[in-house]
CSV table of C-alpha atoms in Angstrom, one decimal:
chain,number,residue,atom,x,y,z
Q,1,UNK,CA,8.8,67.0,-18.9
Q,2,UNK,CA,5.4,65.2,-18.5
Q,3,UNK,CA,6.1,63.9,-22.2
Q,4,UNK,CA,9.7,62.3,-21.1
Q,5,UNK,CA,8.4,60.5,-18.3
Q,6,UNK,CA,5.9,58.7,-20.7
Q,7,UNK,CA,8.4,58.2,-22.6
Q,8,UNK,CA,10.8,56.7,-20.4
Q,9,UNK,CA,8.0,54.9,-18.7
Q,10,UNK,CA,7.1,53.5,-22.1
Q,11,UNK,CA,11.2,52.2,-23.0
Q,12,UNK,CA,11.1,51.0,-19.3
Q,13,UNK,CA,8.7,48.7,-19.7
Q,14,UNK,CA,9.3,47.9,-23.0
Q,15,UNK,CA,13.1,46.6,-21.9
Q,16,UNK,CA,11.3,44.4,-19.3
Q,17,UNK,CA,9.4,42.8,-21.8
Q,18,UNK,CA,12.6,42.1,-24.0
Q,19,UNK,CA,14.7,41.2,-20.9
Q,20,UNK,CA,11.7,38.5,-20.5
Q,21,UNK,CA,9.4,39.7,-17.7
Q,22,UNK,CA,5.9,38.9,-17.1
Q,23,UNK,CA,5.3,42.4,-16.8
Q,24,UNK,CA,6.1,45.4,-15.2
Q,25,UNK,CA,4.6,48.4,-13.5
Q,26,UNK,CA,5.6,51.5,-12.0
Q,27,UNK,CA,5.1,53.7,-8.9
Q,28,UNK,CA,5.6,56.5,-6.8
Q,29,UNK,CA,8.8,55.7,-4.0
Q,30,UNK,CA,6.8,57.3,-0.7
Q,31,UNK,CA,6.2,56.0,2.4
Q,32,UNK,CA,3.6,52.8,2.6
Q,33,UNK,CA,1.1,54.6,4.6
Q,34,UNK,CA,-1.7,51.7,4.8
Q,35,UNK,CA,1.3,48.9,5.4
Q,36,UNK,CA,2.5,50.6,8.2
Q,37,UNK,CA,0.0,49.6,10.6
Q,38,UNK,CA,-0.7,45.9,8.8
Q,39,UNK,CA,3.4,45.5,9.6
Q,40,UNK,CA,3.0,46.5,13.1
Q,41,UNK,CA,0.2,44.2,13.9
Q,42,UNK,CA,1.6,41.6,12.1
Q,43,UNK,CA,5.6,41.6,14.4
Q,44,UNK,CA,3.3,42.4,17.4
Q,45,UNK,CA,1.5,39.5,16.6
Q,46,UNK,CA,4.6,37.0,16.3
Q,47,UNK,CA,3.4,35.6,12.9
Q,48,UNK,CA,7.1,36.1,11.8
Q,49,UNK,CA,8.6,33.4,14.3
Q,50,UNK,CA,12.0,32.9,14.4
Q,51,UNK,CA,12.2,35.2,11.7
Q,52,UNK,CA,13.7,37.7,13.4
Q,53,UNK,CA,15.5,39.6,10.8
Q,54,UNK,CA,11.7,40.5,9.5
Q,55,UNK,CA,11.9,42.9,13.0
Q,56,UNK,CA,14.8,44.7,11.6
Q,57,UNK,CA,14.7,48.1,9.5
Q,58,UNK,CA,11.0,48.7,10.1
Q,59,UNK,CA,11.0,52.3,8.5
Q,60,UNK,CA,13.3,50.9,5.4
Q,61,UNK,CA,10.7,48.3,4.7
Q,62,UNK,CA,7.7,50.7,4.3
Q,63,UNK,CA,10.1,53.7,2.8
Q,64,UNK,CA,12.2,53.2,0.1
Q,65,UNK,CA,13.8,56.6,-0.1
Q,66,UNK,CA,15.9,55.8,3.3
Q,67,UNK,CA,17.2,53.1,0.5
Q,68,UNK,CA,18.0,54.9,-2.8
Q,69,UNK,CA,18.6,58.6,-1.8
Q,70,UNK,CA,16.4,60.9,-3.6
Q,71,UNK,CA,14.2,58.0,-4.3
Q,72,UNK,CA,11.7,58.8,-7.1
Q,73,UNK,CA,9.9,55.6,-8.8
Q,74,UNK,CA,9.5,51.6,-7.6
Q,75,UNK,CA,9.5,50.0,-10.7
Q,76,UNK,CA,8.2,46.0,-9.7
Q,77,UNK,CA,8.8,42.9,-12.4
Q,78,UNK,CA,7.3,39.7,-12.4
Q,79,UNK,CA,9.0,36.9,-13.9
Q,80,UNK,CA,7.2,33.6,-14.3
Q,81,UNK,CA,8.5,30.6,-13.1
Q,82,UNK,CA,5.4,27.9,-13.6
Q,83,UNK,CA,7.0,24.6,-15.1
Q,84,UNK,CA,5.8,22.8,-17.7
Q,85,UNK,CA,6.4,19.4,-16.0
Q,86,UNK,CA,6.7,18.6,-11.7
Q,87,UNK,CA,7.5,16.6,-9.6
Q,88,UNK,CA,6.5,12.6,-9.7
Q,89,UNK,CA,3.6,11.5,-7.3
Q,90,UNK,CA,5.5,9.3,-5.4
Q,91,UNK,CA,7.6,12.0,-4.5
Q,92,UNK,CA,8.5,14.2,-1.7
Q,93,UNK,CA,7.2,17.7,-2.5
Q,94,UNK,CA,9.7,20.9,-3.6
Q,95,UNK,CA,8.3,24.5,-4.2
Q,96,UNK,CA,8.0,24.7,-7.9
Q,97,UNK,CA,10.1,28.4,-7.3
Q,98,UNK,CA,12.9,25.7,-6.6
Q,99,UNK,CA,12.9,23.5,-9.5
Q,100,UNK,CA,15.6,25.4,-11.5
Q,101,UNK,CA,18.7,27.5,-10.9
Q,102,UNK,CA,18.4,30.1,-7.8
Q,103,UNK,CA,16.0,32.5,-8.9
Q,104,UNK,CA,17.8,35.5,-6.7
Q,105,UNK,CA,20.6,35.7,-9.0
Q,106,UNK,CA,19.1,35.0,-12.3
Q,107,UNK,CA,16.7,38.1,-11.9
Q,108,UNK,CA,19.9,40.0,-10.7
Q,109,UNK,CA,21.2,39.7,-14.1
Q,110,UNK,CA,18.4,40.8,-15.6
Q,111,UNK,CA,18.0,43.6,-13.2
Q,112,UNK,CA,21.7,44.6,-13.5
Q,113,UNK,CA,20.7,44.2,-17.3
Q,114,UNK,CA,18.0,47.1,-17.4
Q,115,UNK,CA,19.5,49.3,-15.1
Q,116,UNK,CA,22.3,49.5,-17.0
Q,117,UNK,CA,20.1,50.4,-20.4
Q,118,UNK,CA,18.3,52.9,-18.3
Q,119,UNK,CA,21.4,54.5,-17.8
Q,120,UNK,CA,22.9,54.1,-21.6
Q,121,UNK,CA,19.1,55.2,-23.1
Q,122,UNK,CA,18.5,58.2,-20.1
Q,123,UNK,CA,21.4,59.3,-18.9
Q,124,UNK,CA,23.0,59.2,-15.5
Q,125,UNK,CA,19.9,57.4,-13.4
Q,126,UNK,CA,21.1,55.7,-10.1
Q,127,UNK,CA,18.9,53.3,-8.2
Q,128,UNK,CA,19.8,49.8,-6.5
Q,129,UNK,CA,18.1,46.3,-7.0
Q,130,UNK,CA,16.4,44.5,-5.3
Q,131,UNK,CA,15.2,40.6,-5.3
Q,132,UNK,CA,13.9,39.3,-2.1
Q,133,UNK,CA,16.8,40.4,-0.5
Q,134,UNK,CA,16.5,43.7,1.6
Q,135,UNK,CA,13.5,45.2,3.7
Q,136,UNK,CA,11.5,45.9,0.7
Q,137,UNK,CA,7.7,45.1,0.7
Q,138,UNK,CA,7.6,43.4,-2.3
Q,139,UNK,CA,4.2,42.5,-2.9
Q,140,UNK,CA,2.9,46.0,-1.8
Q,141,UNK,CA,4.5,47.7,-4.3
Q,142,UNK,CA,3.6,45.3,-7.0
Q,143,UNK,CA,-0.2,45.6,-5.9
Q,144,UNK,CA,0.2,49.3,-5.7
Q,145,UNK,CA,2.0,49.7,-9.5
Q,146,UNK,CA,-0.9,47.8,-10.7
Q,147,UNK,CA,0.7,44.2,-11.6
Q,148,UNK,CA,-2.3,42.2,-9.2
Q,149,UNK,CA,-3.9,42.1,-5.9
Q,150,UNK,CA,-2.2,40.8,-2.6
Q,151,UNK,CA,-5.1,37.4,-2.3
Q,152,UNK,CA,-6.5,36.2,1.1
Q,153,UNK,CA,-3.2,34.0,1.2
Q,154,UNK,CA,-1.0,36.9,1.0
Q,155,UNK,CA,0.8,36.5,-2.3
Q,156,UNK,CA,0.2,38.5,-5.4
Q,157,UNK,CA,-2.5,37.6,-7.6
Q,158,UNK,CA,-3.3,38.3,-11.0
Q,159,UNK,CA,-6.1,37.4,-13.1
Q,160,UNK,CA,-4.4,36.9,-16.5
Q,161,UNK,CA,-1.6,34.4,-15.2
Q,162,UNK,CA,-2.2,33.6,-11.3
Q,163,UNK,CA,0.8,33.7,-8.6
Q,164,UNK,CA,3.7,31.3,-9.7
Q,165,UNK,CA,6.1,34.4,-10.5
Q,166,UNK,CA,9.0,36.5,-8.4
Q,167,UNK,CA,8.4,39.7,-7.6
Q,168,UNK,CA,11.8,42.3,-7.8
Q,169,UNK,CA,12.1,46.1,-8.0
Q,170,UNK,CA,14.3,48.6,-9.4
Q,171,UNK,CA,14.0,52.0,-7.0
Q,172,UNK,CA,15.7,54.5,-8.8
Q,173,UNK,CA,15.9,58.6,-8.6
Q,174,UNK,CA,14.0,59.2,-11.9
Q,175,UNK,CA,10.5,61.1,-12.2
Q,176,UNK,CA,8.6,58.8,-14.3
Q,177,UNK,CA,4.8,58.0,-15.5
Q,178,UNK,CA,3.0,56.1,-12.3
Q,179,UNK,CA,0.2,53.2,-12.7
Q,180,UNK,CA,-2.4,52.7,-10.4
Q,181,UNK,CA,-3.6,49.9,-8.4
Q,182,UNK,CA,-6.0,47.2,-9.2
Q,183,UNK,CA,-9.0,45.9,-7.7
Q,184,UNK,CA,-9.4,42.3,-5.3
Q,185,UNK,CA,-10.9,39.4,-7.3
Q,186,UNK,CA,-11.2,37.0,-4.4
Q,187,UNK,CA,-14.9,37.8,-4.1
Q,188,UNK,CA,-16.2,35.2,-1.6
Q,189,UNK,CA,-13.6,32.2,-2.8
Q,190,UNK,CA,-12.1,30.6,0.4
Q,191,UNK,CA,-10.0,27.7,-1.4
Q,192,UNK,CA,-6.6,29.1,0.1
Q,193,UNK,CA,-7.9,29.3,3.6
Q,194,UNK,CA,-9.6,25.6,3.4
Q,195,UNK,CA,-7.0,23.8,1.7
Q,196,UNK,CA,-3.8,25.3,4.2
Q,197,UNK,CA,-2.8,22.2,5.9
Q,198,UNK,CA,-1.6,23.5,9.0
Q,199,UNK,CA,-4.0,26.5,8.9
Q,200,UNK,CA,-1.3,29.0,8.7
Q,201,UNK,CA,-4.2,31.8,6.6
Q,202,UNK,CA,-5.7,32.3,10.3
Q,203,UNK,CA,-7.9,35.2,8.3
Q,204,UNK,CA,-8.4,36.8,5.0
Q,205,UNK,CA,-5.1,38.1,3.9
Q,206,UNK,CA,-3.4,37.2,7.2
Q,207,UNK,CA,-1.1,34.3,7.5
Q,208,UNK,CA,0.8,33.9,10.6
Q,209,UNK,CA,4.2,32.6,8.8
Q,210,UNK,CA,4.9,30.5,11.9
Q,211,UNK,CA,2.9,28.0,11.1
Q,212,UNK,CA,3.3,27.8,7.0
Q,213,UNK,CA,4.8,24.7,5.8
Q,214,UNK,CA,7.3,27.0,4.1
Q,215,UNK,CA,8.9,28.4,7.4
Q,216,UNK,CA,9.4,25.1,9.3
Q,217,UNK,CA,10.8,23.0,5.9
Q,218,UNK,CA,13.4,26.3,5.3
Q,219,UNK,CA,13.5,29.1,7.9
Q,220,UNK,CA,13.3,26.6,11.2
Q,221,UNK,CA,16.4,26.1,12.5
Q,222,UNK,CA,15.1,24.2,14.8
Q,223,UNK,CA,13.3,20.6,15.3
Q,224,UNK,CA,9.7,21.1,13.9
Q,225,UNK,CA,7.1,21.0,16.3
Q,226,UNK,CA,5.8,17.1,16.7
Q,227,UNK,CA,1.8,19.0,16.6
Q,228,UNK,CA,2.9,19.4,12.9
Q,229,UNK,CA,3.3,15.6,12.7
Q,230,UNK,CA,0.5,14.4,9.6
Q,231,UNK,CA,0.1,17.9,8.6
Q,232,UNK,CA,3.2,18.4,6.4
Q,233,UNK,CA,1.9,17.0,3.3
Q,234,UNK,CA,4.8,15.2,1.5
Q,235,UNK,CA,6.5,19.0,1.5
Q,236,UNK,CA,10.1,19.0,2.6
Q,237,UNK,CA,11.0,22.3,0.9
Q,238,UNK,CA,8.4,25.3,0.6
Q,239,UNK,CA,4.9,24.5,-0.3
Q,240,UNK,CA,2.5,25.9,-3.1
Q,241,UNK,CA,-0.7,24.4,-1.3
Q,242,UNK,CA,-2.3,28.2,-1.2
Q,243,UNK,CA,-1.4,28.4,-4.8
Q,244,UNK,CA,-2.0,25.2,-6.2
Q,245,UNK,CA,-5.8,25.9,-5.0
Q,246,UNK,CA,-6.0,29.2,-6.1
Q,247,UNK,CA,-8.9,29.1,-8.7
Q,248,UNK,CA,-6.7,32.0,-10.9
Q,249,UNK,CA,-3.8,30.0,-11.3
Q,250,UNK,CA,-5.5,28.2,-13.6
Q,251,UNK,CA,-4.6,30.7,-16.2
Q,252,UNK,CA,-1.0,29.7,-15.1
Q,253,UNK,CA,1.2,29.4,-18.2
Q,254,UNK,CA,4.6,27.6,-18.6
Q,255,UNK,CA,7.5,29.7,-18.2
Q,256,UNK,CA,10.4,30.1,-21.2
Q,257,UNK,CA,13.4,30.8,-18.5
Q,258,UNK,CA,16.1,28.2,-19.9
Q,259,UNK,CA,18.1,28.1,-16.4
Q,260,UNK,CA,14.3,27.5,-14.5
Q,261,UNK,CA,14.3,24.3,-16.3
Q,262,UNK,CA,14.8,21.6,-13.0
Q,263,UNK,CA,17.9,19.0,-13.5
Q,264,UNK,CA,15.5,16.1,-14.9
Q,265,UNK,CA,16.8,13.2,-11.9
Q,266,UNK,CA,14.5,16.2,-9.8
Q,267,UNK,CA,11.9,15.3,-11.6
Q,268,UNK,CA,12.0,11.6,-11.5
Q,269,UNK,CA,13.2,11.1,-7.9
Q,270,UNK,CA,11.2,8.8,-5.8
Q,271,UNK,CA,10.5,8.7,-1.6
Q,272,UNK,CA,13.2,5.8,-2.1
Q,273,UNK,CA,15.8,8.5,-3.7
Q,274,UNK,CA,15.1,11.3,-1.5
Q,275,UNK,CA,15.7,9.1,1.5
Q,276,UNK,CA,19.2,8.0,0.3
Q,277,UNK,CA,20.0,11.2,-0.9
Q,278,UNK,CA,24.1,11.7,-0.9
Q,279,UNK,CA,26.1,14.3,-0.4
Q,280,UNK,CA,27.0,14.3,-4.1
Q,281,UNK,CA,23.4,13.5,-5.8
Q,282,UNK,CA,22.5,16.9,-3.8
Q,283,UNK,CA,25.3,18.9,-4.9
Q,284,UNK,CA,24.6,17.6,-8.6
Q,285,UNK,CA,21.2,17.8,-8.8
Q,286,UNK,CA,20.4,21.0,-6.8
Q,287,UNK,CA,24.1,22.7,-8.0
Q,288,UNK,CA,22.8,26.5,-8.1
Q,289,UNK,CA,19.6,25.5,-6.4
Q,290,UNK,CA,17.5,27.9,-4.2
Q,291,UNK,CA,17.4,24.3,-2.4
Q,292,UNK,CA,20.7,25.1,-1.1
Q,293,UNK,CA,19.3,27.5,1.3
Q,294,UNK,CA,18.4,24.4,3.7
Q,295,UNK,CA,21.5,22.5,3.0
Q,296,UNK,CA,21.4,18.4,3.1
Q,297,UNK,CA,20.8,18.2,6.9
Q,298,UNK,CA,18.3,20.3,6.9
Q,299,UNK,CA,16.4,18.1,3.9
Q,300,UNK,CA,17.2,15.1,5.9
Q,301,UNK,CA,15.4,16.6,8.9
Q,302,UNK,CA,12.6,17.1,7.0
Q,303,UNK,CA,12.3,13.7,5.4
Q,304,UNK,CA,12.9,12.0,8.4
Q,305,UNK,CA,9.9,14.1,9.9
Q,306,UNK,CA,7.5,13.1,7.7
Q,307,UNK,CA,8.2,9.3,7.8
């Protein structure tokens, strides 16, 4: 048996690799024991904000089994999205995640994709997919198959090719070979913490996702608060501040996802163009956008915040 979970480990990741994932590591679907109380403190804190959903299925988030039943293996992907060209200077600022076509349903495909070979290579193998989409811990189980470090600003790190990647998982009901964790390179480096804007990294590895730029330009429903005023930076959808100073994402390398390529007007809009943005420029130029999420009003609200 030991021999066939190699082996299927091995054709796993191997079909990752073809399917065109930064990589791909595997590991045992148990309870998050050490996440449990970070969680916790984290909701008792109220560093989710309006987020309320993020209060919902506490013991699905940190146990996958209640999710796939007889839950075996996480298997966690990466797939890069760094572009090759961004935005203009005079610009108002998008997360680079946002540039291309919604990245929730391209990796769906893909994940659709391999499960599906699983099945035809295996045999009968069930297991769900997830993207960003259900109470999974994303970054946990990446850091605990092995694919990086969670970093003092709480994303995934990785010393070969930075943070500018999704993270996804398959859980399925399949013994297979598991990888172990890696160790923190963060050392003594505060760049993340200095360079937040609105000081959202209150401590090492703790960001209180109330006050990231990322929450009040996409999750706030509401106005943003006016003590944000000056403190926006130019971002009116997600920010990559934390990354952009990240001294590993140096190693960051262009991505070779066809529909993460941005609709080139994105890239050459000015402040001018973003503040007389139509209803159809928006609908053209962010058509199957992750953009959408905020809709035009909410864009509006955000431009008209920062001038």
């Amino acid at each position: 048996m030991f021999n066939n979970k190699e082996k299927y480990s091995k054709f796993i990741k191997a079909e990752a690799k073809r399917l065109g994932f930064l990589s791909c590591g595997i590991s045992k679907a148990s309870f998050l024991e050490e996440e449990a109380p970070r969680l916790e403190n984290w909701l008792n804190q109220n560093h989710h904000g309006e987020m309320k959903y993020m209060e919902n299925h506490f013991d699905k988030r940190l146990n996958p089994t209640l999710l796939v039943d007889d839950a075996k293996s996480v298997i966690s992907l990466l797939l890069n999205y760094y572009p090759s060209e961004t935005q203009s200077s005079d610009s108002y600022k998008i997360s680079k995640y946002a540039y291309g076509q919604d990245y929730h349903y391209v990796i769906k495909e893909k994940l659709k994709e391999l499960l599906q070979t699983i099945q035809t290579e295996i045999g009968e193998v069930s297991g769900r997919a997830f993207v960003d989409s259900a109470p999974v811990l994303d970054k946990a189980w990446a850091a605990k198959s092995g694919l990086g470090w969670i970093g003092k600003n709480s994303n995934l790190l990785t010393q070969q090719v930075g943070s500018f990647y999704f993270i996804a998982e398959l859980v399925v009901d399949l013994d297979l070979e598991y990888d172990y964790a890696t160790t923190d390179h963060c050392g003594t480096c505060t760049a993340c913490i200095d360079a937040c804007p609105t000081e959202a990294i209150v401590s090492p590895y703790v960001v209180d996702g109330s006050k990231c730029i990322s929450y009040f330009t996409i999750e706030l429903k509401e106005n943003i608060p006016q003590e944000m005023k000056g403190k926006m930076d130019d971002w009116i959808f997600g920010c990559d501040v934390c990354q952009d100073v990240c001294p590993w994402n140096r190693f960051s390398k262009s991505h070779n996802e066809p529909l993460f390529n941005p609709n080139p007007e994105l890239l050459s809009m000015t402040k001018k163009d973003w503040e007389e943005i139509t209803e159809d420029t928006f609908k053209k130029v962010f058509k199957n956008s992750a953009v959408k999420r905020t809709k035009l009003d909410g864009l509006k609200r955000n431009i008209k915040f920062l001038k």
